[in-house]
Amino acid sequence: MRKKTVFVKEEIQEFKQQLLAWSQQFDDVVWLDSNYHKQQYSSYDAVLAVDAFTAIQTDYVGAFEKLEEYQKSTKDWLFGYLTYDLKNTTEELQSNNYDGLAFPDLYFFQPKKLFLIQGNTVETLYLHAVEEDLENDLKAIERLNSNTLFETVDKIDIQQRIPESAYYEKLKILLAHIHRGDIYEANFCQEFYAENTTIHPLDTYRKLNAISKPPFATFLKLGDKFLLSATPERYLKKEGCKIISQPIKGTAKRASDPNKDEALKQALVSDDKERSENIMIVDLVRNDLSHTATKGSVKVEELCKIYSFEQVHQMISTVVSEVDPSTSPVSILQTTFPMGSMTGVPKISALEIIENLEETKRGLYSGAVGYITPSGDFDFNVVIRSILYNESKHYVSYSVGGAITAKSTPQKEYEECLVKAKAMREVLEN
């Protein structure tokens, strides 16, 4: 049982910063921030879950079955993540590339303390065992100076796992697969990393979020492992019997001059290559949703709509379906994972090919972070535009990728990767 308390905070932005600073004392933290992007399917402006009462941590073997058992037994709020490498349980695949981060393949926890923020209203849901902590917690939160910044200890030397020349060679191989008809599209990713490096996770997250202000920003802490994410993309949401997927495919940089910025936006609108990328993934998502959808319920609500963020313009589509009330929420995740925007078409062939060409195990990058409610609703993002950090190993990593189609040119794809990497590199180097 949880005790519910609702109150109003006039200085809500300050309270959010204090709340996030207060959360750092716990080993298990998930902070989700919409940065006040008002979208049709938004539920909260921000959510904080801290302090595990129970938890599940596992590798990919039987991971979704274990998650379903955990979800059914707790019947409570669960927060956590799915790594990309759960592909190895949904299909007969492997992940043999280098892994400098060592995140568990799946992790979820049942928080003792939960804060839900909408407008100036804060709703707290504390487990019965800790409900007496609330008054003291609120006092501690309000005493914090949220403006304290922590300088990175080490100079960060960012390296590329795949040198530029090797990237071009790998894209030639990938394009040969496409021209042969093995696949039509694949999301190919590369890692940028730094070893023997110490960063301050909360300060790094704040700087990244300030640059990008995305609708699905995430700060995640699991002991010594951190995700600092400025992702603009939703993977999947369940509201009652409705399922919503919002894949992103199509990116253009922004300009400070309004006229130039509008020209870049309109060029994206009319870019046949970017539009074809998006439509192919929409078709893949429609197919994935059909595994659990009621007959005739899969629909495209928005096709190739342009959304503008601080750093980039993005082409986003919205695909929806209906499911039977008895459908397990975990089965909906399992039959659509990994998400189409980070894989390719056909999905299984693309997964096999990109595994052979990429140099790094993706792990949490291109996975998903989110929550499942007691009623079985859920909301998960796509982990892109993100910095990952293993504090014990002093290893910092961010990865970027792009959709490769028959119309792709290696140089332009490489340049698009650098555009996507700009915010992460700027935060780490400056």
Short mmCIF file of C-alpha atoms in Angstrom, two decimals:
data_model
loop_
_atom_site.label_atom_id
_atom_site.label_comp_id
_atom_site.label_asym_id
_atom_site.label_seq_id
_atom_site.Cartn_x
_atom_site.Cartn_y
_atom_site.Cartn_z
CA MET A 1 0.00 0.00 0.00
CA ARG A 2 1.10 3.57 -0.71
CA LYS A 3 0.20 6.78 1.07
CA LYS A 4 -0.74 9.56 -1.35
CA THR A 5 -0.03 13.21 -0.59
CA VAL A 6 -0.71 16.12 -2.94
CA PHE A 7 0.57 19.68 -2.55
CA VAL A 8 1.28 22.76 -4.65
CA LYS A 9 4.73 24.31 -5.15
CA GLU A 10 4.82 27.80 -6.61
CA GLU A 11 8.54 27.64 -7.38
CA ILE A 12 8.23 24.30 -9.14
CA GLN A 13 11.38 24.63 -11.28
CA GLU A 14 13.51 25.22 -8.20
CA PHE A 15 11.80 22.33 -6.41
CA LYS A 16 12.55 20.02 -9.34
CA GLN A 17 16.25 20.87 -9.16
CA GLN A 18 16.31 20.39 -5.38
CA LEU A 19 14.46 17.09 -5.72
CA LEU A 20 16.97 15.76 -8.24
CA ALA A 21 19.89 16.85 -6.04
CA TRP A 22 18.29 15.15 -3.01
CA SER A 23 17.90 11.90 -4.96
CA GLN A 24 21.68 11.46 -5.25
CA GLN A 25 21.93 9.84 -1.80
CA PHE A 26 20.15 6.73 -3.12
CA ASP A 27 21.60 3.84 -5.14
CA ASP A 28 18.50 3.43 -7.31
CA VAL A 29 17.24 6.57 -9.09
CA VAL A 30 15.08 7.19 -12.16
CA TRP A 31 14.29 10.82 -13.04
CA LEU A 32 12.15 11.49 -16.12
CA ASP A 33 11.68 15.09 -17.28
CA SER A 34 9.51 16.32 -20.16
CA ASN A 35 11.03 19.81 -19.96
CA TYR A 36 7.43 21.03 -20.26
CA HIS A 37 7.01 19.82 -23.83
CA LYS A 38 3.26 19.62 -24.21
CA GLN A 39 2.42 16.63 -26.37
CA GLN A 40 -0.85 14.84 -26.93
CA TYR A 41 0.25 11.83 -24.93
CA SER A 42 2.08 13.52 -22.03
CA SER A 43 1.13 12.29 -18.55
CA TYR A 44 3.56 14.12 -16.25
CA ASP A 45 5.97 17.03 -16.44
CA ALA A 46 8.48 15.10 -14.34
CA VAL A 47 8.71 11.88 -12.33
CA LEU A 48 11.21 10.80 -9.67
CA ALA A 49 11.48 7.25 -8.30
CA VAL A 50 14.11 6.44 -5.65
CA ASP A 51 15.21 3.81 -3.14
CA ALA A 52 14.48 0.22 -4.17
CA PHE A 53 12.14 -1.80 -1.95
CA THR A 54 12.43 -4.79 -4.31
CA ALA A 55 14.28 -5.16 -7.62
CA ILE A 56 15.01 -7.48 -10.52
CA GLN A 57 18.37 -7.56 -12.31
CA THR A 58 19.17 -10.13 -14.98
CA ASP A 59 20.98 -10.93 -18.19
CA TYR A 60 19.03 -11.43 -21.42
CA VAL A 61 18.18 -15.14 -20.87
CA GLY A 62 14.44 -15.33 -20.16
CA ALA A 63 14.50 -11.64 -19.27
CA PHE A 64 10.96 -10.75 -20.37
CA GLU A 65 9.49 -13.80 -18.65
CA LYS A 66 11.26 -12.79 -15.42
CA LEU A 67 10.02 -9.21 -15.78
CA GLU A 68 6.44 -10.38 -16.32
CA GLU A 69 6.59 -12.57 -13.22
CA TYR A 70 8.02 -9.65 -11.22
CA GLN A 71 5.38 -7.23 -12.52
CA LYS A 72 2.52 -9.58 -11.71
CA SER A 73 3.83 -10.34 -8.21
CA THR A 74 4.46 -6.72 -7.16
CA LYS A 75 1.39 -5.11 -8.79
CA ASP A 76 3.06 -1.77 -8.04
CA TRP A 77 4.99 1.01 -9.78
CA LEU A 78 8.15 -0.34 -11.43
CA PHE A 79 10.96 1.79 -12.89
CA GLY A 80 13.92 0.61 -14.91
CA TYR A 81 15.36 -0.18 -18.29
CA LEU A 82 15.59 -2.63 -21.17
CA THR A 83 18.94 -2.82 -22.96
CA TYR A 84 19.21 -3.26 -26.72
CA ASP A 85 20.82 -6.67 -26.12
CA LEU A 86 17.50 -8.15 -25.06
CA LYS A 87 17.29 -8.80 -28.81
CA ASN A 88 19.13 -11.99 -27.89
CA THR A 89 16.10 -13.29 -26.02
CA THR A 90 13.47 -12.14 -28.54
CA GLU A 91 15.48 -13.74 -31.36
CA GLU A 92 18.34 -16.23 -31.70
CA LEU A 93 21.06 -13.57 -31.74
CA GLN A 94 24.24 -12.73 -29.84
CA SER A 95 26.15 -9.64 -28.65
CA ASN A 96 29.87 -10.28 -28.85
CA ASN A 97 31.22 -6.76 -29.33
CA TYR A 98 33.29 -4.82 -26.79
CA ASP A 99 31.48 -3.62 -23.66
CA GLY A 100 33.24 -0.97 -21.56
CA LEU A 101 30.17 -0.13 -19.47
CA ALA A 102 28.91 -3.50 -18.12
CA PHE A 103 25.27 -2.57 -17.42
CA PRO A 104 23.00 -5.53 -16.58
CA ASP A 105 20.77 -6.42 -19.54
CA LEU A 106 17.56 -5.64 -17.64
CA TYR A 107 16.90 -3.81 -14.40
CA PHE A 108 13.68 -2.73 -12.68
CA PHE A 109 12.92 -1.69 -9.14
CA GLN A 110 9.90 -1.02 -6.97
CA PRO A 111 10.58 2.42 -5.43
CA LYS A 112 9.88 3.21 -1.81
CA LYS A 113 9.45 6.88 -2.69
CA LEU A 114 7.79 8.33 -5.78
CA PHE A 115 7.16 11.95 -6.88
CA LEU A 116 4.80 12.80 -9.78
CA ILE A 117 4.85 16.42 -10.99
CA GLN A 118 2.24 18.02 -13.21
CA GLY A 119 2.14 21.81 -13.49
CA ASN A 120 2.69 23.15 -9.95
CA THR A 121 1.15 20.07 -8.35
CA VAL A 122 3.35 17.46 -6.68
CA GLU A 123 1.91 14.05 -5.84
CA THR A 124 3.95 11.80 -3.57
CA LEU A 125 3.39 8.05 -3.28
CA TYR A 126 5.36 6.58 -0.37
CA LEU A 127 5.23 2.91 0.56
CA HIS A 128 3.57 2.33 3.91
CA ALA A 129 6.89 1.27 5.47
CA VAL A 130 8.46 4.70 4.82
CA GLU A 131 5.46 7.07 4.78
CA GLU A 132 6.65 8.74 8.00
CA ASP A 133 9.78 9.89 6.12
CA LEU A 134 7.88 12.33 3.91
CA GLU A 135 7.87 15.37 6.20
CA ASN A 136 11.59 15.10 6.93
CA ASP A 137 12.34 14.42 3.25
CA LEU A 138 10.52 17.57 2.14
CA LYS A 139 12.44 19.64 4.69
CA ALA A 140 15.73 18.14 3.49
CA ILE A 141 14.81 18.78 -0.16
CA GLU A 142 13.98 22.45 0.47
CA ARG A 143 17.26 23.03 2.34
CA LEU A 144 19.36 21.97 -0.64
CA ASN A 145 21.20 24.46 -2.82
CA SER A 146 20.36 23.17 -6.27
CA ASN A 147 22.74 25.59 -7.99
CA THR A 148 25.91 23.89 -6.75
CA LEU A 149 28.00 22.77 -9.73
CA PHE A 150 30.78 20.19 -9.66
CA GLU A 151 33.69 20.45 -12.02
CA THR A 152 34.86 17.38 -13.91
CA VAL A 153 38.03 16.09 -12.25
CA ASP A 154 39.84 14.88 -15.36
CA LYS A 155 40.46 16.32 -18.78
CA ILE A 156 38.40 14.18 -21.09
CA ASP A 157 40.09 12.67 -24.13
CA ILE A 158 37.28 11.46 -26.38
CA GLN A 159 38.16 8.74 -28.85
CA GLN A 160 36.25 7.06 -31.69
CA ARG A 161 35.79 3.31 -31.59
CA ILE A 162 35.51 3.34 -35.41
CA PRO A 163 37.90 5.73 -37.20
CA GLU A 164 36.38 7.83 -39.98
CA SER A 165 38.03 5.84 -42.78
CA ALA A 166 36.84 2.55 -41.25
CA TYR A 167 33.32 4.00 -40.93
CA TYR A 168 33.24 4.61 -44.69
CA GLU A 169 34.41 1.05 -45.39
CA LYS A 170 31.75 -0.42 -43.11
CA LEU A 171 29.04 1.64 -44.80
CA LYS A 172 30.15 0.33 -48.17
CA ILE A 173 29.59 -3.20 -46.88
CA LEU A 174 26.22 -2.24 -45.43
CA LEU A 175 25.17 -0.59 -48.69
CA ALA A 176 26.19 -3.74 -50.57
CA HIS A 177 23.75 -5.71 -48.38
CA ILE A 178 21.03 -3.18 -49.23
CA HIS A 179 21.74 -3.26 -52.98
CA ARG A 180 21.63 -7.09 -52.88
CA GLY A 181 18.23 -6.93 -51.21
CA ASP A 182 19.31 -8.52 -47.91
CA ILE A 183 17.82 -5.50 -46.10
CA TYR A 184 16.19 -2.20 -47.05
CA GLU A 185 17.35 -0.11 -44.11
CA ALA A 186 19.61 -0.48 -41.08
CA ASN A 187 20.51 1.75 -38.16
CA PHE A 188 24.30 1.70 -37.93
CA CYS A 189 25.90 3.09 -34.75
CA GLN A 190 29.35 4.06 -33.57
CA GLU A 191 30.76 4.75 -30.10
CA PHE A 192 32.74 7.72 -28.79
CA TYR A 193 34.39 7.02 -25.44
CA ALA A 194 36.91 8.09 -22.81
CA GLU A 195 38.86 5.83 -20.45
CA ASN A 196 40.42 6.63 -17.07
CA THR A 197 37.97 9.51 -16.72
CA THR A 198 35.93 10.89 -13.84
CA ILE A 199 32.84 13.04 -14.32
CA HIS A 200 30.17 14.34 -11.97
CA PRO A 201 27.01 12.61 -13.24
CA LEU A 202 24.40 15.07 -11.97
CA ASP A 203 26.26 18.14 -13.18
CA THR A 204 26.89 16.51 -16.56
CA TYR A 205 23.21 15.63 -16.88
CA ARG A 206 22.14 19.18 -16.00
CA LYS A 207 24.44 20.67 -18.62
CA LEU A 208 23.27 18.23 -21.28
CA ASN A 209 19.62 18.82 -20.47
CA ALA A 210 20.11 22.61 -20.52
CA ILE A 211 21.52 22.40 -24.06
CA SER A 212 18.86 20.08 -25.50
CA LYS A 213 15.71 20.44 -23.32
CA PRO A 214 14.18 17.24 -24.80
CA PRO A 215 10.77 15.76 -23.97
CA PHE A 216 12.10 12.45 -22.61
CA ALA A 217 15.18 13.48 -20.61
CA THR A 218 16.39 10.88 -18.12
CA PHE A 219 18.80 10.66 -15.20
CA LEU A 220 19.27 7.04 -14.13
CA LYS A 221 21.51 5.73 -11.39
CA LEU A 222 22.10 2.08 -10.58
CA GLY A 223 24.83 2.02 -7.97
CA ASP A 224 28.00 3.00 -9.85
CA LYS A 225 26.33 3.11 -13.27
CA PHE A 226 24.68 6.20 -14.74
CA LEU A 227 22.60 7.20 -17.75
CA LEU A 228 22.47 10.93 -18.58
CA SER A 229 20.01 11.22 -21.42
CA ALA A 230 18.65 14.04 -23.58
CA THR A 231 16.52 11.80 -25.77
CA PRO A 232 13.70 13.30 -27.83
CA GLU A 233 12.10 9.95 -28.70
CA ARG A 234 9.29 7.88 -27.22
CA TYR A 235 9.51 4.13 -27.77
CA LEU A 236 6.15 2.93 -26.53
CA LYS A 237 3.31 4.04 -24.25
CA LYS A 238 0.24 2.18 -22.99
CA GLU A 239 -2.83 4.11 -21.86
CA GLY A 240 -5.58 1.68 -20.94
CA CYS A 241 -6.05 -0.39 -24.09
CA LYS A 242 -4.31 2.11 -26.40
CA ILE A 243 -0.67 1.65 -27.48
CA ILE A 244 1.33 4.58 -28.86
CA SER A 245 4.67 4.41 -30.71
CA GLN A 246 6.46 7.54 -31.98
CA PRO A 247 9.53 6.59 -34.03
CA ILE A 248 12.01 9.25 -35.15
CA LYS A 249 13.70 8.99 -38.52
CA GLY A 250 14.95 12.12 -40.25
CA THR A 251 17.24 14.76 -38.75
CA ALA A 252 18.32 18.27 -39.74
CA LYS A 253 20.52 20.69 -37.82
CA ARG A 254 19.17 24.03 -36.61
CA ALA A 255 20.40 27.56 -37.35
CA SER A 256 20.38 30.66 -35.14
CA ASP A 257 19.04 32.79 -38.01
CA PRO A 258 15.22 32.24 -38.22
CA ASN A 259 15.14 32.31 -42.01
CA LYS A 260 17.98 29.81 -42.35
CA ASP A 261 16.40 27.66 -39.65
CA GLU A 262 13.07 27.59 -41.48
CA ALA A 263 14.86 26.72 -44.72
CA LEU A 264 16.57 23.76 -43.00
CA LYS A 265 13.20 22.64 -41.65
CA GLN A 266 11.52 22.82 -45.05
CA ALA A 267 14.43 20.97 -46.65
CA LEU A 268 13.82 18.14 -44.17
CA VAL A 269 10.10 18.14 -45.00
CA SER A 270 10.84 17.66 -48.70
CA ASP A 271 13.82 15.28 -48.34
CA ASP A 272 12.81 12.06 -50.13
CA LYS A 273 15.54 10.01 -48.46
CA GLU A 274 14.61 11.07 -44.92
CA ARG A 275 10.91 10.56 -45.62
CA SER A 276 11.49 7.08 -47.06
CA GLU A 277 13.53 6.16 -43.95
CA ASN A 278 10.66 7.22 -41.73
CA ILE A 279 7.98 5.44 -43.75
CA MET A 280 9.94 2.16 -43.76
CA ILE A 281 10.18 2.27 -39.96
CA VAL A 282 6.49 3.16 -39.68
CA ASP A 283 5.69 0.00 -41.64
CA LEU A 284 7.94 -2.02 -39.31
CA VAL A 285 6.25 -0.53 -36.21
CA ARG A 286 2.81 -1.29 -37.66
CA ASN A 287 3.88 -4.89 -38.09
CA ASP A 288 5.32 -5.08 -34.54
CA LEU A 289 2.15 -3.64 -32.99
CA SER A 290 -0.01 -6.09 -34.94
CA HIS A 291 1.33 -8.97 -32.80
CA THR A 292 -0.80 -7.81 -29.86
CA ALA A 293 -3.34 -5.49 -31.52
CA THR A 294 -7.03 -6.19 -31.84
CA LYS A 295 -8.04 -6.75 -35.45
CA GLY A 296 -7.96 -3.61 -37.61
CA SER A 297 -6.82 -1.32 -34.79
CA VAL A 298 -3.30 -0.40 -36.01
CA LYS A 299 -3.38 3.14 -37.40
CA VAL A 300 -0.93 5.91 -38.33
CA GLU A 301 -2.06 9.10 -36.57
CA GLU A 302 0.82 11.28 -37.80
CA LEU A 303 3.18 10.57 -40.69
CA CYS A 304 6.52 12.36 -41.02
CA LYS A 305 5.57 15.37 -38.90
CA ILE A 306 8.42 17.79 -38.12
CA TYR A 307 9.16 18.58 -34.47
CA SER A 308 11.80 21.18 -33.58
CA PHE A 309 14.12 20.82 -30.58
CA GLU A 310 16.99 22.96 -29.30
CA GLN A 311 19.68 21.24 -31.38
CA VAL A 312 17.86 19.61 -34.31
CA HIS A 313 14.65 19.31 -36.33
CA GLN A 314 13.25 15.76 -36.26
CA MET A 315 10.79 13.87 -38.45
CA ILE A 316 8.42 11.91 -36.17
CA SER A 317 5.49 9.62 -36.90
CA THR A 318 2.83 8.40 -34.47
CA VAL A 319 1.51 4.84 -34.80
CA VAL A 320 -1.24 3.53 -32.49
CA SER A 321 -3.13 0.32 -31.82
CA GLU A 322 -5.66 -1.17 -29.41
CA VAL A 323 -5.08 -4.27 -27.29
CA ASP A 324 -7.41 -6.56 -25.39
CA PRO A 325 -7.65 -5.65 -21.66
CA SER A 326 -6.24 -9.08 -20.79
CA THR A 327 -3.03 -8.52 -22.82
CA SER A 328 0.08 -8.55 -20.65
CA PRO A 329 1.97 -5.22 -20.73
CA VAL A 330 5.29 -7.08 -20.82
CA SER A 331 4.21 -9.07 -23.88
CA ILE A 332 3.58 -5.78 -25.72
CA LEU A 333 7.13 -4.69 -24.94
CA GLN A 334 8.58 -8.07 -25.87
CA THR A 335 6.90 -8.27 -29.28
CA THR A 336 8.05 -4.78 -30.31
CA PHE A 337 11.60 -4.79 -28.90
CA PRO A 338 14.14 -3.60 -29.96
CA MET A 339 12.31 -0.62 -31.41
CA GLY A 340 12.24 -0.25 -35.18
CA SER A 341 13.92 3.15 -35.27
CA MET A 342 17.13 1.62 -33.86
CA THR A 343 17.18 -1.59 -35.90
CA GLY A 344 16.13 -1.77 -39.55
CA VAL A 345 13.99 -3.50 -42.16
CA PRO A 346 13.55 -6.48 -42.17
CA LYS A 347 14.33 -6.35 -38.45
CA ILE A 348 16.04 -9.72 -37.90
CA SER A 349 18.32 -9.48 -40.93
CA ALA A 350 19.23 -5.91 -39.97
CA LEU A 351 20.03 -6.97 -36.40
CA GLU A 352 22.40 -9.67 -37.64
CA ILE A 353 24.20 -7.43 -40.12
CA ILE A 354 24.72 -4.44 -37.83
CA GLU A 355 25.96 -6.74 -35.05
CA ASN A 356 28.71 -7.91 -37.40
CA LEU A 357 29.66 -4.38 -38.51
CA GLU A 358 29.47 -2.43 -35.24
CA GLU A 359 32.44 -2.50 -32.85
CA THR A 360 30.65 -1.93 -29.53
CA LYS A 361 27.96 -3.75 -27.58
CA ARG A 362 25.13 -1.22 -27.50
CA GLY A 363 23.89 -2.09 -24.01
CA LEU A 364 21.58 0.60 -22.69
CA TYR A 365 22.19 2.82 -25.73
CA SER A 366 19.22 2.28 -28.09
CA GLY A 367 17.43 0.47 -25.29
CA ALA A 368 14.61 2.03 -23.27
CA VAL A 369 13.99 3.58 -19.83
CA GLY A 370 10.57 4.03 -18.29
CA TYR A 371 7.95 2.77 -15.89
CA ILE A 372 5.04 0.37 -15.50
CA THR A 373 2.09 1.44 -13.33
CA PRO A 374 0.12 -0.79 -10.93
CA SER A 375 -2.68 -1.02 -13.52
CA GLY A 376 -0.28 -2.19 -16.26
CA ASP A 377 0.04 1.08 -18.18
CA PHE A 378 3.58 2.10 -19.15
CA ASP A 379 5.72 4.72 -20.86
CA PHE A 380 9.25 4.15 -22.25
CA ASN A 381 11.68 6.34 -24.14
CA VAL A 382 14.41 5.43 -26.65
CA VAL A 383 17.91 5.85 -25.22
CA ILE A 384 19.64 8.10 -27.76
CA ARG A 385 21.52 11.44 -27.37
CA SER A 386 22.84 10.01 -24.10
CA ILE A 387 26.01 9.78 -22.03
CA LEU A 388 26.66 6.50 -20.19
CA TYR A 389 29.11 6.30 -17.30
CA ASN A 390 30.57 3.48 -15.22
CA GLU A 391 32.02 5.26 -12.20
CA SER A 392 34.01 2.27 -10.92
CA LYS A 393 35.62 1.61 -14.30
CA HIS A 394 36.11 5.35 -15.01
CA TYR A 395 34.59 4.77 -18.45
CA VAL A 396 32.46 7.35 -20.28
CA SER A 397 30.63 6.59 -23.51
CA TYR A 398 28.15 8.02 -25.95
CA SER A 399 27.02 6.50 -29.23
CA VAL A 400 25.30 7.91 -32.29
CA GLY A 401 23.89 6.34 -35.41
CA GLY A 402 21.75 6.84 -38.46
CA ALA A 403 19.45 4.99 -40.80
CA ILE A 404 21.26 3.71 -43.87
CA THR A 405 19.22 3.20 -47.04
CA ALA A 406 20.00 2.76 -50.74
CA LYS A 407 20.08 6.55 -51.07
CA SER A 408 22.67 7.03 -48.31
CA THR A 409 26.12 8.46 -48.97
CA PRO A 410 28.78 7.58 -46.36
CA GLN A 411 30.09 11.14 -45.98
CA LYS A 412 26.63 12.62 -45.32
CA GLU A 413 25.82 9.84 -42.85
CA TYR A 414 29.07 10.50 -41.02
CA GLU A 415 28.31 14.23 -40.87
CA GLU A 416 24.83 13.48 -39.48
CA CYS A 417 26.46 11.42 -36.71
CA LEU A 418 28.62 14.39 -35.77
CA VAL A 419 25.54 16.65 -35.62
CA LYS A 420 23.84 14.19 -33.26
CA ALA A 421 27.00 13.89 -31.15
CA LYS A 422 27.54 17.64 -30.82
CA ALA A 423 25.71 18.21 -27.52
CA MET A 424 27.31 15.23 -25.73
CA ARG A 425 30.80 16.17 -26.90
CA GLU A 426 30.30 19.81 -25.95
CA VAL A 427 29.17 18.89 -22.43
CA LEU A 428 32.05 16.50 -21.83
CA GLU A 429 34.85 18.59 -23.33
CA ASN A 430 33.77 21.97 -21.94
#
